[in-house]
Coordinates of C-alpha atoms in Angstrom, one line a residue:
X1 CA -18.6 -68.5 291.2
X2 CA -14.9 -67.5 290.5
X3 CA -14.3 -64.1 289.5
X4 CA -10.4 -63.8 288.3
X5 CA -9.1 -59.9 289.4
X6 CA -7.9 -59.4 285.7
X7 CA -11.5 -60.1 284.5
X8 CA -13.2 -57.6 286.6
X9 CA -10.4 -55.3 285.2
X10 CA -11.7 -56.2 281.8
X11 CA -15.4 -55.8 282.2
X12 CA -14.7 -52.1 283.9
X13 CA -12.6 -51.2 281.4
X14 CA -15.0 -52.5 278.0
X15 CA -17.8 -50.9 280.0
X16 CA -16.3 -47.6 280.4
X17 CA -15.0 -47.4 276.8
X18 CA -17.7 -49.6 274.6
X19 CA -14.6 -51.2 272.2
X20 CA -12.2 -53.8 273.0
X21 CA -9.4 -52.1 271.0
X22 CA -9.8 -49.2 273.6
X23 CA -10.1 -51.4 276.3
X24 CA -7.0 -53.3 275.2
X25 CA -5.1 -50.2 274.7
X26 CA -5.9 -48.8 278.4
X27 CA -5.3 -52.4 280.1
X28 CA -1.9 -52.5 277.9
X29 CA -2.9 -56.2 276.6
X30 CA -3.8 -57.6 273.3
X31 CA -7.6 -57.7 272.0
X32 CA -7.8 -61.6 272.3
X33 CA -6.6 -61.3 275.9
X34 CA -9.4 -58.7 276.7
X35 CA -11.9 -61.1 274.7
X36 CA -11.1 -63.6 276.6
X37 CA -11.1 -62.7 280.2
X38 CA -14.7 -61.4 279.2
X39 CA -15.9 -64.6 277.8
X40 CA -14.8 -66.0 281.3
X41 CA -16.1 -63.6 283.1
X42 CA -19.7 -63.9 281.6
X43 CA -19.3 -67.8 281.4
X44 CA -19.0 -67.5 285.6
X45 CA -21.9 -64.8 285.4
X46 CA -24.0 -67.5 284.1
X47 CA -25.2 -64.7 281.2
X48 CA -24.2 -62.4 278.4
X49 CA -23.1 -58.9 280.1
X50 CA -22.5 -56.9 276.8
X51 CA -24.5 -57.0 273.3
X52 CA -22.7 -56.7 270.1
X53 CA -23.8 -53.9 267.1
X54 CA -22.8 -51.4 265.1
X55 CA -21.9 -49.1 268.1
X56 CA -19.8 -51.2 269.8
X57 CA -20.2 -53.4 273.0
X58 CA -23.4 -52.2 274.6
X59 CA -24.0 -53.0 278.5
X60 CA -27.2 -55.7 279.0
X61 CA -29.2 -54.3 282.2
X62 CA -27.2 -57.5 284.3
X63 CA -24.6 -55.5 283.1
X64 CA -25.3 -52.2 284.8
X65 CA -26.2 -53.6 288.0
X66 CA -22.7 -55.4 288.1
X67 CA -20.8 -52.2 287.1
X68 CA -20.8 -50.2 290.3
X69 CA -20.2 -53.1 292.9
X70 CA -17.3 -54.2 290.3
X71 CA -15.7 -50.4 290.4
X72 CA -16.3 -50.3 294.2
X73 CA -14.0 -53.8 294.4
X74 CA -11.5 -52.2 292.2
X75 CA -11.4 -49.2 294.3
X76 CA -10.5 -51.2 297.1
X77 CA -8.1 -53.0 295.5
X78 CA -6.1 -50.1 295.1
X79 CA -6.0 -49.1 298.5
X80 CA -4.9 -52.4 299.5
X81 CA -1.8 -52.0 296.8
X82 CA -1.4 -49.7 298.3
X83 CA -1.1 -50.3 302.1
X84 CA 1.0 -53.1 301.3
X85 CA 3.5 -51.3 298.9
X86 CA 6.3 -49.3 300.4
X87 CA 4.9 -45.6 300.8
X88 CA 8.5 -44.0 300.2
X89 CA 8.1 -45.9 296.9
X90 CA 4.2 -45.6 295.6
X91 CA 2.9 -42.5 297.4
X92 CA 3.6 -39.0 295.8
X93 CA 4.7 -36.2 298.4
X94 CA 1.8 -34.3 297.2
X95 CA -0.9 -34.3 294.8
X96 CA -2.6 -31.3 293.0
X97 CA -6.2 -31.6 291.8
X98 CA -8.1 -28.9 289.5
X99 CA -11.3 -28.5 289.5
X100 CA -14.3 -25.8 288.2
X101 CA -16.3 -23.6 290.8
X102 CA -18.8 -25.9 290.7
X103 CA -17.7 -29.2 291.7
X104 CA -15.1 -27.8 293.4
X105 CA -16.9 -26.0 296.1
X106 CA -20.2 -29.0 296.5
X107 CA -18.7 -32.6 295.4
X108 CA -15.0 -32.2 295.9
X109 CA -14.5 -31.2 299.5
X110 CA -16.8 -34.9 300.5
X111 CA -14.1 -36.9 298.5
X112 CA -10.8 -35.0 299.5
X113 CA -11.5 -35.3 303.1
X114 CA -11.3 -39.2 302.7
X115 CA -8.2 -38.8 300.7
X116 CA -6.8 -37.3 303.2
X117 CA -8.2 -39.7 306.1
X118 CA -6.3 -42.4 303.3
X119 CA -3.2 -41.1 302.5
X120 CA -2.2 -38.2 305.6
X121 CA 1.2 -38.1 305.0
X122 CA 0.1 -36.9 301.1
X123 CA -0.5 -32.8 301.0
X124 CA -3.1 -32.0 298.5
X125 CA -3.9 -28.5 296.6
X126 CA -6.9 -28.2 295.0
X127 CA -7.2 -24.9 292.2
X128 CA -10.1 -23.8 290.8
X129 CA -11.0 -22.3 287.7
X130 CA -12.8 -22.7 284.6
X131 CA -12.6 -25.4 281.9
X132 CA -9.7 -23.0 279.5
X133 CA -8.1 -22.5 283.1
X134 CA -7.9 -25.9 284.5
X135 CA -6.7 -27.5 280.7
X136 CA -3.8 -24.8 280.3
X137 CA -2.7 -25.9 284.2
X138 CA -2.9 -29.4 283.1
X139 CA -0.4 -28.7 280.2
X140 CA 1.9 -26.1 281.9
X141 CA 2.3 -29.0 285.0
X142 CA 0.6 -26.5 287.4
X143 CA -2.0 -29.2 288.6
X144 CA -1.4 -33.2 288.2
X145 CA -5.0 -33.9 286.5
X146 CA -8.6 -31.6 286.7
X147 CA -11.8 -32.5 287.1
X148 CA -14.1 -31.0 284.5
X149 CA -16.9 -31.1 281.9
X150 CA -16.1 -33.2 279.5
X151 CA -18.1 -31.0 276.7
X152 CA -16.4 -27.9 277.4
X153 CA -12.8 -29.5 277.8
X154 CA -10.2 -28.1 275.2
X155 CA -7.8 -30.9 274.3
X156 CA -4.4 -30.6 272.9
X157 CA -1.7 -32.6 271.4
X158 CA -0.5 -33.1 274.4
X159 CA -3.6 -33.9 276.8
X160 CA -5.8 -36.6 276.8
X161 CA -9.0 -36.7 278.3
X162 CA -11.2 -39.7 280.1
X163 CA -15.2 -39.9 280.7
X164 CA -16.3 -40.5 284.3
X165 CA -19.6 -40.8 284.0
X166 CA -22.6 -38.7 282.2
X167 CA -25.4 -37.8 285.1
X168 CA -28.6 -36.4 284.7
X169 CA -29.3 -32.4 284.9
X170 CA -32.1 -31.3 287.1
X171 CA -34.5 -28.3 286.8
X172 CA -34.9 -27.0 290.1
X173 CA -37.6 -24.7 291.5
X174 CA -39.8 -23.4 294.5
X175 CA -43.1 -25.0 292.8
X176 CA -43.4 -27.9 291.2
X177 CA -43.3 -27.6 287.4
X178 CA -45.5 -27.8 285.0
X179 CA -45.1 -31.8 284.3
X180 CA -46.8 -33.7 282.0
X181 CA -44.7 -36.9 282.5
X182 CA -44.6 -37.5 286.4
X183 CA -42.1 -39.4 287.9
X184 CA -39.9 -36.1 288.7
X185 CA -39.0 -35.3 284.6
X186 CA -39.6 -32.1 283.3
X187 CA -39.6 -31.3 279.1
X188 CA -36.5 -28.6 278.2
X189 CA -38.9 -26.7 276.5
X190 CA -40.8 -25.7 280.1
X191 CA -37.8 -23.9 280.8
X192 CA -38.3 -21.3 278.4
X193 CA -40.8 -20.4 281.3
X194 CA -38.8 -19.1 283.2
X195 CA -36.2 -16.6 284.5
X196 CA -33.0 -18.6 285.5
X197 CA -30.5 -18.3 287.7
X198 CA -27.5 -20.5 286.4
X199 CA -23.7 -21.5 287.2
X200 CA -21.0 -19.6 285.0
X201 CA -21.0 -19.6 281.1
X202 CA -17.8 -21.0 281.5
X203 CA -19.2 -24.1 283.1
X204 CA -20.3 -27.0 281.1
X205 CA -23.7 -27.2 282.5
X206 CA -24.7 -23.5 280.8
X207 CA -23.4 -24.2 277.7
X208 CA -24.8 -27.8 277.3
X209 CA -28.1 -25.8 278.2
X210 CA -27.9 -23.3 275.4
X211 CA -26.5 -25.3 272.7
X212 CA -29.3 -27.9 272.9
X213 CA -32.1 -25.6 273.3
X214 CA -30.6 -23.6 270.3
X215 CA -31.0 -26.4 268.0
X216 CA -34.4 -26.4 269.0
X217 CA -35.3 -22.7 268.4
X218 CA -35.6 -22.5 272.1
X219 CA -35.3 -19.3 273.6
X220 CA -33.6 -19.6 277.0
X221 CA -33.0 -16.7 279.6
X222 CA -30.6 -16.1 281.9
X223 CA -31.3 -13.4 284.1
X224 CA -28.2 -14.3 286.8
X225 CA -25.3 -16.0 287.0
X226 CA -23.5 -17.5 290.3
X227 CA -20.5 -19.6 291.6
X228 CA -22.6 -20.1 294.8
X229 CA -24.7 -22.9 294.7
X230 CA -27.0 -21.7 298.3
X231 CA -27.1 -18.6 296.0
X232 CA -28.7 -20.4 293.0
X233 CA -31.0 -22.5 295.1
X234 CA -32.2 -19.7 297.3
X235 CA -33.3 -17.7 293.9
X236 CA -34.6 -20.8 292.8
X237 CA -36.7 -20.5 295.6
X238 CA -38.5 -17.2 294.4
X239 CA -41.6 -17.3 292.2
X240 CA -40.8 -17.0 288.2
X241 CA -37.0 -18.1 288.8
X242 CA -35.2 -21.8 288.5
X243 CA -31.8 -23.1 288.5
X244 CA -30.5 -26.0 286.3
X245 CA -27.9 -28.2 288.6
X246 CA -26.1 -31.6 288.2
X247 CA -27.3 -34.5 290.3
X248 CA -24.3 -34.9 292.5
X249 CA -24.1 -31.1 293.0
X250 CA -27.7 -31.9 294.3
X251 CA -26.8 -34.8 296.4
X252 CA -24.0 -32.8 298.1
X253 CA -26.0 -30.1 299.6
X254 CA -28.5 -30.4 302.2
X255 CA -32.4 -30.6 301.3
X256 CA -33.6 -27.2 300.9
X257 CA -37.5 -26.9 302.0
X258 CA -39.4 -25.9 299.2
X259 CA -37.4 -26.7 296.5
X260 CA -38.2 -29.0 294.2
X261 CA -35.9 -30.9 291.5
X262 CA -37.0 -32.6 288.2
X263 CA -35.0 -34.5 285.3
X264 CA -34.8 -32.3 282.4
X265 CA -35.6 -34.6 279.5
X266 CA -37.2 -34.4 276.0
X267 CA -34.0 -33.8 275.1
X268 CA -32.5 -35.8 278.4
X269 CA -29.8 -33.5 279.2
X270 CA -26.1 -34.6 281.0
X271 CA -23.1 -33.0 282.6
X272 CA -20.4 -35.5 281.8
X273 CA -17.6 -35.3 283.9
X274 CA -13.7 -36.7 283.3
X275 CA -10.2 -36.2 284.2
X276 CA -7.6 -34.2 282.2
X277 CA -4.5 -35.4 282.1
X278 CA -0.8 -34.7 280.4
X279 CA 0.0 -37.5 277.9
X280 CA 2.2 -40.1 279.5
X281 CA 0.9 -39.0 282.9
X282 CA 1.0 -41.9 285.4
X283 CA -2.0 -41.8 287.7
X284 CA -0.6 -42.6 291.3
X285 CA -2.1 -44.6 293.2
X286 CA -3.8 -42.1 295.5
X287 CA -4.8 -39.9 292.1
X288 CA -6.8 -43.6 291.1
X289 CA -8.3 -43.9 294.3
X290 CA -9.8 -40.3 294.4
X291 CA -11.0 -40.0 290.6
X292 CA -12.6 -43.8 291.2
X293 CA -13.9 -42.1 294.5
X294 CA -15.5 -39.4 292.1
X295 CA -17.1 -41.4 289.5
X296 CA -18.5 -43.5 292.1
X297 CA -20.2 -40.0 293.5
X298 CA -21.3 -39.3 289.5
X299 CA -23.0 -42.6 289.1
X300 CA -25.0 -42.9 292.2
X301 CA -26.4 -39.7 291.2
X302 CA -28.0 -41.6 288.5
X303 CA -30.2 -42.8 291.3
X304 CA -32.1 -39.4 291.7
X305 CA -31.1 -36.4 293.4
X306 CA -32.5 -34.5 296.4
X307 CA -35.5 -32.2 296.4

């Protein structure tokens, strides 16, 4: 099988954004183009990768297992561009990141370090603060881009805002719940059980939580609120009390005895993540390499997170 670089571009892209209008509009080529390189690339799959409905293009399960090894080869594609481009010419002198409390204290510091390691000469600044903050530094030219929850993100006229990925949101406790469904899923409505310990209101995880479980008539309380994730999962820890955390803020920490993390489903409930950008903003080449580094970290917490 031949696999052209521009298709792979193609499928990522129509993936990601479920249209080939968008997809044509992010690549900068025309529909047919898009529809084209897609056709090939599914005639060299050997199968259909995407079925057609009212929604848009939706992703067949060959498609899902292809999407992460196909973002992976991007990825390295870009560093390649970039080792072989001049650096006075492609590489920024520095590069300044936003990010909320939350990521920016648990996922962030495992995918700067390798930025660094990539680019050495590049100095990077990383700011935190909340979603408001971090979208009036990304107007104002404070920060080059920001990291946050894509629910809670204000956009303006002159922002524009891309989806990561969407990962699951875990219940986690010093007991195992009460769990009617095995397999590590526990129903929203449990949590009304308990006393929790959550990150900010300002975060998108908290506010996802209380919107949803208002529609419901579901009565949720929050006895403390922390930056600190150790802090969350050591109350976590104590009998009555839980914490609600993202799977790749999970992932990032080390596994805490005694602690034990469920999917929250019935609704299934997501912290989706993106990058914030100025309109016109043109992502350099190490900015692509670290927010493809990041969704990489998002998806694989699709996998399950540690308990």
């Amino acid at each position: 099988m031949q696999f052209s670089l521009k298709a792979i571009e193609c499928f990522v892209a129509l993936f990601e954004e479920r249209s080939v209008t968008q997809a044509a509009q992010r690549l900068k080529l025309g529909q047919p183009a898009v529809s084209m390189q897609l056709r090939r690339f599914e005639d060299s799959c050997g199968m259909d990768l995407f079925e057609r409905d009212s929604r848009g293009f939706v992703p067949t399960p060959h498609a899902e297992r292809l999407y992460p090894e196909c973002l992976a080869l991007l990825l390295q594609t870009h560093r390649i561009d970039l080792l072989l481009a001049d650096p006075a010419l492609c590489a920024p002198q520095g590069i300044s990141i936003g990010v909320s409390p939350l990521l920016g204290r648990t996922v962030v510091p495992h995918e700067v370090l390798p930025l660094h390691d990539s680019h050495p000469q590049l100095k990077i600044s990383l700011r935190e603060g909340d979603t408001a903050q971090l979208a009036g530094w990304v107007e104002s030219r404070k920060v080059d881009f920001a990291i946050v929850d894509v629910d809670a993100a204000p956009l303006s006229a002159s922002t524009e805002l891309r989806t990561l990925a969407a990962e699951p949101v875990y219940l986690v406790t010093g007991s195992p719940p009460l769990d009617g469904h095995g397999g590590g899923q526990t129903p929203l409505c449990e949590l009304a059980a308990y006393k929790l310990a959550l990150p900010p209101a300002a975060d998108g995880v908290q506010r996802t939580l209380r919107t949803i479980a208002g529609h419901m008539g579901l009565s949720l309380v929050c006895g403390l609120e922390a930056d600190s994730v150790s802090t969350l999962l050591d109350i976590a820890g104590r009998p009555g009390w839980a914490t609600v955390l993202p799977g790749s803020v999970l992932r990032s920490q080390a596994p805490v005895p005694s602690r034990h993390a469920s999917r929250i489903v019935e609704p299934r409930i997501v912290h989706t993540v993106g990058v914030l950008s100025r309109k016109g903003h043109v992502h350099s080449a190490a900015e692509q390499w670290f927010t493809r580094r990041m969704q990489q970290t998002l998806l694989r917490s699709l996998d399950g997170a540690h308990g």
